[in-house]
PDB file of C-alpha atoms and ligand atoms in Angstrom:
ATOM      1  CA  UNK A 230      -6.815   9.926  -2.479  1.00 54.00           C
ATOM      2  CA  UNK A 231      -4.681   9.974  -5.532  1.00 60.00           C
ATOM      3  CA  UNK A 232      -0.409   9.322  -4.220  1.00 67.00           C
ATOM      4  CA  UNK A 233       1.167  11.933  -5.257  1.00 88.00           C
ATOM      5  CA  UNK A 234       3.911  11.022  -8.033  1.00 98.00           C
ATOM      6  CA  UNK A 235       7.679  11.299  -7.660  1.00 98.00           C
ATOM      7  CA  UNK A 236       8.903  13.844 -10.204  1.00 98.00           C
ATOM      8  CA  UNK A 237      11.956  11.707 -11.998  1.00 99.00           C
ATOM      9  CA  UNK A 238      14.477  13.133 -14.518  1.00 99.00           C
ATOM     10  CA  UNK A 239      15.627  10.692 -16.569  1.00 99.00           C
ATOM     11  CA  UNK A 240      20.222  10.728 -17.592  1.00 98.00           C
ATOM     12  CA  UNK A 241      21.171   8.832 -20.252  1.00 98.00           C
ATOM     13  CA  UNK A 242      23.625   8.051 -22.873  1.00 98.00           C
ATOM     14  CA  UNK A 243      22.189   5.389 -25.099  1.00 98.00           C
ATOM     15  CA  UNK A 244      20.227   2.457 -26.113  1.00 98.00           C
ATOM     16  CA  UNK A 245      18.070   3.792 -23.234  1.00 98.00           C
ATOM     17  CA  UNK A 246      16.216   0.249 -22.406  1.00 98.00           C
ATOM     18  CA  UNK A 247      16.607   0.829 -18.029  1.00 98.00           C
ATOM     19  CA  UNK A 248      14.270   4.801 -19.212  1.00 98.00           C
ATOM     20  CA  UNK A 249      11.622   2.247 -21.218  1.00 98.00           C
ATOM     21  CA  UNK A 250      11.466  -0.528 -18.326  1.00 98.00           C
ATOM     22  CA  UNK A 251      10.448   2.247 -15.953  1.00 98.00           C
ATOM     23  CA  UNK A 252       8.195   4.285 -18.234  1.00 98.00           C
ATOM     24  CA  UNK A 253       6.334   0.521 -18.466  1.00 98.00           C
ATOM     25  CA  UNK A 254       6.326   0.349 -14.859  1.00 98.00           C
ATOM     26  CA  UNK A 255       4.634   4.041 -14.505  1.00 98.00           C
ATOM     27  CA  UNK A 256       2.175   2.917 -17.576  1.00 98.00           C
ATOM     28  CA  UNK A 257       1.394  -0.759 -16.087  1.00 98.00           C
ATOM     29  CA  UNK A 258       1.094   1.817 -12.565  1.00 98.00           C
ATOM     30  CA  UNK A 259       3.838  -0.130 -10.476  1.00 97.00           C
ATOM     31  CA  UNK A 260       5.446   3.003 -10.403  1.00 98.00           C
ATOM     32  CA  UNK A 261       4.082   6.175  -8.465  1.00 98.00           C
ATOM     33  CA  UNK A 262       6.292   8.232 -10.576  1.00 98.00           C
ATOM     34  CA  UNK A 263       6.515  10.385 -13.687  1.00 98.00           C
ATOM     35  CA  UNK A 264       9.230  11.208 -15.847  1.00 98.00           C
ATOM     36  CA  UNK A 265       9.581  14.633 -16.646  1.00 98.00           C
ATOM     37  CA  UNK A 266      12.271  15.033 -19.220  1.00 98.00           C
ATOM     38  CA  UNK A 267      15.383  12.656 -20.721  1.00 99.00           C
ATOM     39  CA  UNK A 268      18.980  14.138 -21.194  1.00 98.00           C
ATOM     40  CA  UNK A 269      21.486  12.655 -22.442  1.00 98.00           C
ATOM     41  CA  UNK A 270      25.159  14.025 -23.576  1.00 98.00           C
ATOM     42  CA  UNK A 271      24.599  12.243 -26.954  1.00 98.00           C
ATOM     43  CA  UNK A 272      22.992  13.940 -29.535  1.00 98.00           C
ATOM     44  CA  UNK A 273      22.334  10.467 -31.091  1.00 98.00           C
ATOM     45  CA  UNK A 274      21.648   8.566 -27.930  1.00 98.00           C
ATOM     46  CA  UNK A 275      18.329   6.098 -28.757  1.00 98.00           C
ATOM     47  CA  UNK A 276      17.319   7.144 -25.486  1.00 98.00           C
ATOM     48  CA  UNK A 277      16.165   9.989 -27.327  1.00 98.00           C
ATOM     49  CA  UNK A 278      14.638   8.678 -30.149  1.00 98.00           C
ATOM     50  CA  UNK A 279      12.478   6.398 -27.636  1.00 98.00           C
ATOM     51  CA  UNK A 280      11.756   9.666 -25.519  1.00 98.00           C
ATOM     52  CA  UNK A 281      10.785  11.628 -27.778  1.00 98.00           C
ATOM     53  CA  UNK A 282       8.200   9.119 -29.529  1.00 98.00           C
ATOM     54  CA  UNK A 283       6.413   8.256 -25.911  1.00 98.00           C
ATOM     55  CA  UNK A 284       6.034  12.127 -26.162  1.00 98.00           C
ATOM     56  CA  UNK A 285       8.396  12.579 -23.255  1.00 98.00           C
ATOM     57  CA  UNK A 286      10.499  15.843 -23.312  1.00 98.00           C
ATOM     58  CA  UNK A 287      14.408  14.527 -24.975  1.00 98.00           C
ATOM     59  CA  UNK A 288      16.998  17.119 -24.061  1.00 98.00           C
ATOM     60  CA  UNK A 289      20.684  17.094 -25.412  1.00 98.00           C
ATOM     61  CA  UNK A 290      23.796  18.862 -24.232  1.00 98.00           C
ATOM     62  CA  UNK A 291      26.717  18.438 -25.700  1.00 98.00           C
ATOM     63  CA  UNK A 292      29.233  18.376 -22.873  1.00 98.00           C
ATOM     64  CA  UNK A 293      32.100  19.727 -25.175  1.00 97.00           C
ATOM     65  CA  UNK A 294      29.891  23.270 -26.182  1.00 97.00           C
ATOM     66  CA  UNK A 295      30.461  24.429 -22.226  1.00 98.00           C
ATOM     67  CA  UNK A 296      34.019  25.557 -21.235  1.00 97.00           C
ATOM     68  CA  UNK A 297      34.587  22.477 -18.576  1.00 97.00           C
ATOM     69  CA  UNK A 298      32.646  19.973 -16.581  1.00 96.00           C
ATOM     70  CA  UNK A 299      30.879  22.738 -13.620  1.00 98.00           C
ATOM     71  CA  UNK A 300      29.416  24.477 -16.641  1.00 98.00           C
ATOM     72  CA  UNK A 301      27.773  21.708 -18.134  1.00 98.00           C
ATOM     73  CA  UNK A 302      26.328  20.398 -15.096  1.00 98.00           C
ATOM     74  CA  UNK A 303      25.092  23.650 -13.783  1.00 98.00           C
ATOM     75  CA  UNK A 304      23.260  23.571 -16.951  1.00 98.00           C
ATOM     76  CA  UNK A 305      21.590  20.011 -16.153  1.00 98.00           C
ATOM     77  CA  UNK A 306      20.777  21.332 -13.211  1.00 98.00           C
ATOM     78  CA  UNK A 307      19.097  24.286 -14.298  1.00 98.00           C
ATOM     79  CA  UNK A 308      16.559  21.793 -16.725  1.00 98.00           C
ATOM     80  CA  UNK A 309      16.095  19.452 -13.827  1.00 98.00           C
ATOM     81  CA  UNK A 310      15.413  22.316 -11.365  1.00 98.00           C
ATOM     82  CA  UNK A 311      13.112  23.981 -13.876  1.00 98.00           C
ATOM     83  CA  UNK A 312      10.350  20.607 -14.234  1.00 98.00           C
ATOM     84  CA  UNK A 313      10.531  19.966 -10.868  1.00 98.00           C
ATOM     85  CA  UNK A 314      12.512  16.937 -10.141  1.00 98.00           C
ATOM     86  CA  UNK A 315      12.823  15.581  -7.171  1.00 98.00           C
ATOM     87  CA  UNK A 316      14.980  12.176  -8.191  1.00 99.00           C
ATOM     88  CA  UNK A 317      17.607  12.267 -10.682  1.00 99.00           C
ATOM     89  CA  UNK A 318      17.689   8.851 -12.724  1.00 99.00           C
ATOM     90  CA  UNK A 319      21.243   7.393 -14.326  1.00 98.00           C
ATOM     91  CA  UNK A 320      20.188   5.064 -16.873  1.00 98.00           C
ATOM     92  CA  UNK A 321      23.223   4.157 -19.123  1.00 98.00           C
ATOM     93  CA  UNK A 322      24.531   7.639 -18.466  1.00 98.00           C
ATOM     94  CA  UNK A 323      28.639   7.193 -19.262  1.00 96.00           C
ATOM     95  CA  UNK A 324      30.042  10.652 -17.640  1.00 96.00           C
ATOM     96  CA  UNK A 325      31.185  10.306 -14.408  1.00 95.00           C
ATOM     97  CA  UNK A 326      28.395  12.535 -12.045  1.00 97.00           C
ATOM     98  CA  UNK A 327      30.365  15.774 -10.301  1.00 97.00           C
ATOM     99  CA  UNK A 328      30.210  18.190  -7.106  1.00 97.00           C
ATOM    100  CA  UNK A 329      27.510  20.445  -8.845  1.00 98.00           C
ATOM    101  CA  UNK A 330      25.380  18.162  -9.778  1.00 98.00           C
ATOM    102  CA  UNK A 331      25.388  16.125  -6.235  1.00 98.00           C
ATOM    103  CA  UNK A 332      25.047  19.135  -4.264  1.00 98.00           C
ATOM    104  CA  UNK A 333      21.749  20.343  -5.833  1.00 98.00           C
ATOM    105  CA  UNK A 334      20.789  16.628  -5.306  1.00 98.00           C
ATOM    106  CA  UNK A 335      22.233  15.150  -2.675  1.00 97.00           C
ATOM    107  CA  UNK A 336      21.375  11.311  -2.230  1.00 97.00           C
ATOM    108  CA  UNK A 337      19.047  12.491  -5.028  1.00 98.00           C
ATOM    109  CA  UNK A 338      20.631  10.753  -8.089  1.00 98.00           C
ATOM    110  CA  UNK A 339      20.662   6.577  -8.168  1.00 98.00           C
ATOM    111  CA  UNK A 340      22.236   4.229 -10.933  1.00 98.00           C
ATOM    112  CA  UNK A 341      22.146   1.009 -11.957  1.00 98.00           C
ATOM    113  CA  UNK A 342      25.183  -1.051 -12.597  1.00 98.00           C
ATOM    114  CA  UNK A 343      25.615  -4.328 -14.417  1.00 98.00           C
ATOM    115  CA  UNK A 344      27.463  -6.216 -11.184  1.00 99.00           C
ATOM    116  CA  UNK A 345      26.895  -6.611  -7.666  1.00 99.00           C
ATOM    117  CA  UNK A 346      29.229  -3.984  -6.304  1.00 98.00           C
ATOM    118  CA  UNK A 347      31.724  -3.379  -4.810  1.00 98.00           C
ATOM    119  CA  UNK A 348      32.507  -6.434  -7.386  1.00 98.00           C
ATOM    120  CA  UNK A 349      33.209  -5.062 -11.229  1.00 98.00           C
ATOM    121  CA  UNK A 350      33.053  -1.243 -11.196  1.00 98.00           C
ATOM    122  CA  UNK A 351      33.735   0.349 -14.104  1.00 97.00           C
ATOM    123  CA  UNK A 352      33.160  -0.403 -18.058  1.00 97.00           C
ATOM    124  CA  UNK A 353      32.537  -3.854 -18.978  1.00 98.00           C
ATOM    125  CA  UNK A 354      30.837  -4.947 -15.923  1.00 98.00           C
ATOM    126  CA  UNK A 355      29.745  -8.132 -17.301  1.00 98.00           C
ATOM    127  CA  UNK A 356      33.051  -9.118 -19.263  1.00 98.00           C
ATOM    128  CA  UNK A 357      35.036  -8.607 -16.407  1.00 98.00           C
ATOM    129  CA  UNK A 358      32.415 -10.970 -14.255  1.00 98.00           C
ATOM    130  CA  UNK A 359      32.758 -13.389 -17.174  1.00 98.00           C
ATOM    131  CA  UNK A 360      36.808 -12.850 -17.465  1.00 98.00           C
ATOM    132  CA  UNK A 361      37.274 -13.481 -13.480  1.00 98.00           C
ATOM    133  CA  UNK A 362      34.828 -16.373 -13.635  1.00 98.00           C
ATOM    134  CA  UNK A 363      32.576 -15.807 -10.850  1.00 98.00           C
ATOM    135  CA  UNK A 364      30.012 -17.865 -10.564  1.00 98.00           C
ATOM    136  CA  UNK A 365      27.080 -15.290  -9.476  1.00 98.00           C
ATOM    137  CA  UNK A 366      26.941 -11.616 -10.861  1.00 98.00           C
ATOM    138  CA  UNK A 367      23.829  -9.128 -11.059  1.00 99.00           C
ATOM    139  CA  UNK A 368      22.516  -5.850 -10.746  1.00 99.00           C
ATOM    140  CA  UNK A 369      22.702  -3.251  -8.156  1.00 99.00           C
ATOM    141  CA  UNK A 370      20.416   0.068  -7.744  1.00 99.00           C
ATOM    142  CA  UNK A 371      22.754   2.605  -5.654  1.00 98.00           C
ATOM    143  CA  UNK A 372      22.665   6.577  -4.789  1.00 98.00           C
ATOM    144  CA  UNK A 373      25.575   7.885  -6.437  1.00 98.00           C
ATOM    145  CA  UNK A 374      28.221   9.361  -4.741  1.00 97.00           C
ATOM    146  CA  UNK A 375      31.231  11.512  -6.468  1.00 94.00           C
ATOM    147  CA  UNK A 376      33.165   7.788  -6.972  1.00 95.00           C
ATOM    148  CA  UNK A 377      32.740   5.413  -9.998  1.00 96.00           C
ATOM    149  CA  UNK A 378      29.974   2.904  -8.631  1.00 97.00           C
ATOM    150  CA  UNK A 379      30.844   3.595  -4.772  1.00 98.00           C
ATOM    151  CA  UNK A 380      27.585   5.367  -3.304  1.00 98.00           C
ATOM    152  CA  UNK A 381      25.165   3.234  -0.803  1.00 98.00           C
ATOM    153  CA  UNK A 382      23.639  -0.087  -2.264  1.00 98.00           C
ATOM    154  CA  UNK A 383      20.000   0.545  -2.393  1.00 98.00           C
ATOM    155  CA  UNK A 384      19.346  -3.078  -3.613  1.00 98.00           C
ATOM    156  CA  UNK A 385      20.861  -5.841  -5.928  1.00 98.00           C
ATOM    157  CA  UNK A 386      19.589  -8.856  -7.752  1.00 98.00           C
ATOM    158  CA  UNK A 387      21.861 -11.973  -8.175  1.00 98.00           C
ATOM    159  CA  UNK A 388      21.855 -14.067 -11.502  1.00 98.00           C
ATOM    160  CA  UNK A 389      23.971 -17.374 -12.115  1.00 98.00           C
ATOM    161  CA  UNK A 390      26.882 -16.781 -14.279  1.00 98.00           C
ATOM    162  CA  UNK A 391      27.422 -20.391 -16.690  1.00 98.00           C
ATOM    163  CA  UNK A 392      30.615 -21.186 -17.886  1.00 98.00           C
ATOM    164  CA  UNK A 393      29.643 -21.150 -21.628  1.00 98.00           C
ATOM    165  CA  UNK A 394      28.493 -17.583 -20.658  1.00 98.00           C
ATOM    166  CA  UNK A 395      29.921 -14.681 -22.743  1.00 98.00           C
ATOM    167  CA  UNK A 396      29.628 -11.164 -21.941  1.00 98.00           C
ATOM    168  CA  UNK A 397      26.564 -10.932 -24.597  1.00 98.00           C
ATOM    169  CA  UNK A 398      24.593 -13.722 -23.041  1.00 98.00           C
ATOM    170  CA  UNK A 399      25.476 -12.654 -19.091  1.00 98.00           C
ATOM    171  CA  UNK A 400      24.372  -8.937 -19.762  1.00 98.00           C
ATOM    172  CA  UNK A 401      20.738 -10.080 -21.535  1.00 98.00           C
ATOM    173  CA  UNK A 402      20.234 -12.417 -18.055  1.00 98.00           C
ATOM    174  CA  UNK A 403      21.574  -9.237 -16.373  1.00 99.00           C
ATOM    175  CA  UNK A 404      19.186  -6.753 -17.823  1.00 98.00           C
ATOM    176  CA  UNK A 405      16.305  -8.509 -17.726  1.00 98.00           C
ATOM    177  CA  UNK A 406      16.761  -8.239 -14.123  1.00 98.00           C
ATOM    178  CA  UNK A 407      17.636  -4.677 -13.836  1.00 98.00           C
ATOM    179  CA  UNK A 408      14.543  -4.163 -15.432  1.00 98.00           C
ATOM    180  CA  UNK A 409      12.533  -5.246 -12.781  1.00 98.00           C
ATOM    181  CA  UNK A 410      15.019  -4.219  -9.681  1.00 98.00           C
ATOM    182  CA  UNK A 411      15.640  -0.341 -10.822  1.00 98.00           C
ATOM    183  CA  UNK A 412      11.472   0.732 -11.115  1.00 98.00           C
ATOM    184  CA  UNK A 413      10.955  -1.155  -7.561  1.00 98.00           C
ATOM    185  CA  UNK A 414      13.986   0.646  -5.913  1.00 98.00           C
ATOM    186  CA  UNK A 415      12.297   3.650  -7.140  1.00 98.00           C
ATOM    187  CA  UNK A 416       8.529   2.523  -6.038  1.00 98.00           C
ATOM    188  CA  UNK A 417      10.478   2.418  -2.852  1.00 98.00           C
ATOM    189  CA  UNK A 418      11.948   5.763  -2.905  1.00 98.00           C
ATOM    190  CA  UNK A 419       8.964   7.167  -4.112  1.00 98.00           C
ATOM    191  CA  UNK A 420       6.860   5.873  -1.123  1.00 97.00           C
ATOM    192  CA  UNK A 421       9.556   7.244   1.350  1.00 97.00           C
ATOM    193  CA  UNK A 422      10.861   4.069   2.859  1.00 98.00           C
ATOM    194  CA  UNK A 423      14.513   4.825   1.673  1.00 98.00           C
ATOM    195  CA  UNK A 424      17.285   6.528   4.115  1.00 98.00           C
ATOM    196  CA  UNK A 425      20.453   6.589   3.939  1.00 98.00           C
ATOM    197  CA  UNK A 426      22.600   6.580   6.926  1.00 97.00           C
ATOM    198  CA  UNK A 427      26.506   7.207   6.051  1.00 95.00           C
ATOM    199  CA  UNK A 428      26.704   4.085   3.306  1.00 97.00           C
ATOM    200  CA  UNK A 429      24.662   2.168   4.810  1.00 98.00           C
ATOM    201  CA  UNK A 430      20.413   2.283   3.392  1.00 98.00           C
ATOM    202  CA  UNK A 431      17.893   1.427   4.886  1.00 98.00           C
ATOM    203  CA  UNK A 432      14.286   0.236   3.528  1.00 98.00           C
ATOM    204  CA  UNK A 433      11.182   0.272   5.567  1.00 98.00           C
ATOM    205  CA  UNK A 434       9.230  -3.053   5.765  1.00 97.00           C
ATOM    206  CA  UNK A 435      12.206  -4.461   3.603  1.00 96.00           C
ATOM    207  CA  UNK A 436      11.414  -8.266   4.533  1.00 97.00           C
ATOM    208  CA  UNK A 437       7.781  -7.885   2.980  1.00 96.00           C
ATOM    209  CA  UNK A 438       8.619  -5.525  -0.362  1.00 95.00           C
ATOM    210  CA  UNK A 439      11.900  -7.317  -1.030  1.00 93.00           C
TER     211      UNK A 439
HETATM  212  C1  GRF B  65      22.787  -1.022 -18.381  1.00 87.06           C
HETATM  213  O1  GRF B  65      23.410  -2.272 -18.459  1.00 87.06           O
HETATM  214  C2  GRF B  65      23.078  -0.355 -17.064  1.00 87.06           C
HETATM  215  O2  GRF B  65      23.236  -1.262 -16.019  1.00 87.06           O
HETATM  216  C3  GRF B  65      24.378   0.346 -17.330  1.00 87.06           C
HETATM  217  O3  GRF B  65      24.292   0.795 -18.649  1.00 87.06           O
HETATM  218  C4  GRF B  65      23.381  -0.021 -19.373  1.00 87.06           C
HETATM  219  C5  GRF B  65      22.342   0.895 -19.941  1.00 87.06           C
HETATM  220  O4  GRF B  65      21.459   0.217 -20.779  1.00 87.06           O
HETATM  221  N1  GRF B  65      24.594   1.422 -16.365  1.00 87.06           N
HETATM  222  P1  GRF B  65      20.171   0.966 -21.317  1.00 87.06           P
HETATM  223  O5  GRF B  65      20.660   2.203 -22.039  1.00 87.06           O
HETATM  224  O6  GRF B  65      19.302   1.305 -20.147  1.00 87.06           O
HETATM  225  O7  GRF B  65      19.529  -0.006 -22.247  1.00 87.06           O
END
């Protein structure tokens, strides 16, 4: 029996490397998923560019063309509703994610961020790690909730921080990681062994896919 695959949208504001990682993943069939469409709110966002030449559908909206921020989303939703999608993938998106959005997909839209959270929300995830000298920072896959990097930790992966580190050389050890983490958290999403329970997730069988 073929699994049947887990109908991804794909948000996204740039370079667009976290989209390419998990189109490999799909390709190299780690990944019961397909991506239906990218978006992004950048006309000129690479993400785009690399979409569109994988023959993947590359959508822009241009947040300032709708009259405020309800608008605009209500229009993402309407091109997410329309393919299908049943997960809603942040990948280097930059606008904060609103009420009309999470309602249509509620614990339905995950990120990746460039720390371990709740340590270095925000921009500059990896300067600030570097700036406050910690010794360990990382990745984390969450659901996203209506704060900046505050929904439930699906997973993380920790990488040593050196001290001749700068915030170039910490977010290349960084992203080679999220690479791998963000298609597995999804593997695991798409094979229903994700719930959420108030912040808290859960994974099923987490000691042997972990
Ligand atoms: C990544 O570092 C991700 O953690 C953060 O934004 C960056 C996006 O990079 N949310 P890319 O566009 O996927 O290459």
């Amino acid at each position: 029996m073929v699994a049947k695959k887990l109908r991804l949208s794909v948000l996204a504001s740039g370079r667009g490397s976290n989209f390419l990682a998990i189109q490999q993943a799909i390709a190299e069939g780690r990944l019961d998923a397909v991506i239906l469409q990218v978006i992004s709110n950048k006309a000129d966002a690479p993400a785009l560019e690399k979409a569109r030449a994988l023959g993947i559908k590359a959508i822009a909206i241009d947040p300032k063309s709708y009259p405020d921020r309800v608008v605009y989303e209500r229009q993402i939703v309407e091109y997410l509703q329309a393919e299908g999608t049943e997960l809603v993938v942040l990948a280097g998106y930059m606008l904060l994610v609103g009420e009309t959005l999470l309602q249509a997909y509620p614990n339905r839209v995950v990120n990746i961020h460039p720390a371990l959270l709740p340590s270095f929300p925000g921009l500059h995830a990896q300067r600030q790690a570097v700036e406050y000298g910690a010794k360990y920072s990382g990745c984390t896959v969450h659901f996203v909730d209506g704060g900046m990097d505050t929904g439930p930790v699906i997973c993380q992966t920790a990488v040593p921080v050196y001290s001749d580190d700068d915030e170039d050389t910490l977010s290349d050890r960084i992203l080679e990681q999220e690479h791998i983490l963000y298609a597995r958290c999804i593997q695991w999403i798409a094979e229903g062994r994700v719930t959420v329970e108030g912040h808290r997730v859960t994974i099923e069988g987490e000691r042997e896919v972990r």
